């Protein structure tokens, strides 16, 4: 995943850009969870990366998730909590797609 993709999606060092994919994701996630965006979810994870201005060490790459990375740990945790699969629209798949 490139830093540019994260910024283009609307996750920036100054916050989520209005009218962007990021703001749409935040709105959908908040509605689905009853009004809030959960820590560790797709929106907060991507915003953290956007705020830092760097995605290089996260482990989300164009060729897949790097073994032993933060992304790998996220995927493993998400898989365990969903009974063995990574759900479509979950944190790992959303962040990897961007």
Coordinates of C-alpha atoms in Angstrom, one line a residue:
X1 CA 0.0 0.0 0.0
X2 CA 1.4 3.4 -0.9
X3 CA 1.3 6.5 1.2
X4 CA -0.3 8.2 -1.9
X5 CA -3.2 5.8 -1.9
X6 CA -3.9 6.5 1.7
X7 CA -3.8 10.3 1.1
X8 CA -5.9 9.9 -2.1
X9 CA -8.5 8.0 -0.1
X10 CA -8.7 11.0 2.3
X11 CA -6.7 9.9 5.3
X12 CA -4.4 12.8 5.9
X13 CA -2.1 14.2 8.7
X14 CA -4.7 16.9 9.3
X15 CA -7.6 14.4 9.6
X16 CA -10.2 12.8 7.3
X17 CA -10.9 14.9 4.3
X18 CA -14.6 15.8 3.8
X19 CA -16.3 14.3 0.8
X20 CA -13.6 11.6 0.4
X21 CA -13.7 7.8 0.5
X22 CA -12.3 8.1 4.0
X23 CA -15.3 10.2 5.1
X24 CA -17.7 7.7 3.5
X25 CA -16.0 4.8 5.2
X26 CA -16.2 6.6 8.6
X27 CA -19.9 7.4 8.1
X28 CA -20.7 3.8 7.2
X29 CA -18.7 2.4 10.0
X30 CA -20.2 4.7 12.5
X31 CA -23.8 3.9 11.4
X32 CA -23.1 0.1 11.5
X33 CA -21.7 0.3 15.0
X34 CA -24.4 2.6 16.5
X35 CA -22.7 5.9 16.2
X36 CA -19.0 5.5 16.8
X37 CA -15.9 4.4 14.9
X38 CA -14.0 1.6 16.8
X39 CA -10.4 1.7 17.6
X40 CA -8.6 -0.9 15.5
X41 CA -11.3 -0.8 12.8
X42 CA -10.7 0.1 9.1
X43 CA -11.2 3.8 9.5
X44 CA -9.1 4.3 12.6
X45 CA -6.3 2.1 11.2
X46 CA -6.1 3.9 7.9
X47 CA -6.3 7.3 9.7
X48 CA -3.5 6.4 11.9
X49 CA -1.4 5.6 8.8
X50 CA -2.5 8.8 7.2
X51 CA -1.6 10.9 10.2
X52 CA 1.8 9.3 10.4
X53 CA 2.4 10.0 6.8
X54 CA 3.9 6.6 6.3
X55 CA 2.6 3.1 5.5
X56 CA 6.0 1.5 4.8
X57 CA 6.3 -0.5 8.0
X58 CA 2.7 -1.7 8.3
X59 CA 3.1 -4.8 6.1
X60 CA 0.3 -4.1 3.6
X61 CA 2.0 -4.3 0.3
X62 CA 0.9 -4.5 -3.4
X63 CA 1.9 -8.2 -3.4
X64 CA 0.0 -9.1 -0.2
X65 CA 0.5 -9.0 3.5
X66 CA 4.1 -9.4 4.7
X67 CA 4.8 -12.2 7.1
X68 CA 5.6 -11.1 10.6
X69 CA 4.3 -7.6 10.1
X70 CA 1.7 -5.5 11.9
X71 CA -0.7 -6.3 9.0
X72 CA 0.0 -10.0 9.6
X73 CA -0.8 -9.7 13.3
X74 CA -4.0 -7.8 12.5
X75 CA -5.1 -10.5 10.0
X76 CA -4.4 -13.3 12.4
X77 CA -6.3 -11.6 15.2
X78 CA -9.3 -10.8 12.9
X79 CA -9.3 -14.4 11.6
X80 CA -9.4 -15.8 15.2
X81 CA -12.2 -13.5 16.2
X82 CA -14.3 -14.5 13.2
X83 CA -13.9 -18.2 13.5
X84 CA -11.2 -18.8 11.0
X85 CA -11.8 -16.4 8.1
X86 CA -11.1 -12.8 7.3
X87 CA -14.4 -11.2 6.6
X88 CA -15.0 -9.1 3.5
X89 CA -15.3 -5.5 4.5
X90 CA -13.3 -6.1 7.7
X91 CA -10.2 -4.2 8.8
X92 CA -7.6 -6.3 7.1
X93 CA -9.4 -6.6 3.7
X94 CA -10.3 -2.9 3.6
X95 CA -6.9 -1.7 4.5
X96 CA -5.2 -4.2 2.1
X97 CA -7.5 -3.1 -0.7
X98 CA -6.5 0.5 -0.4

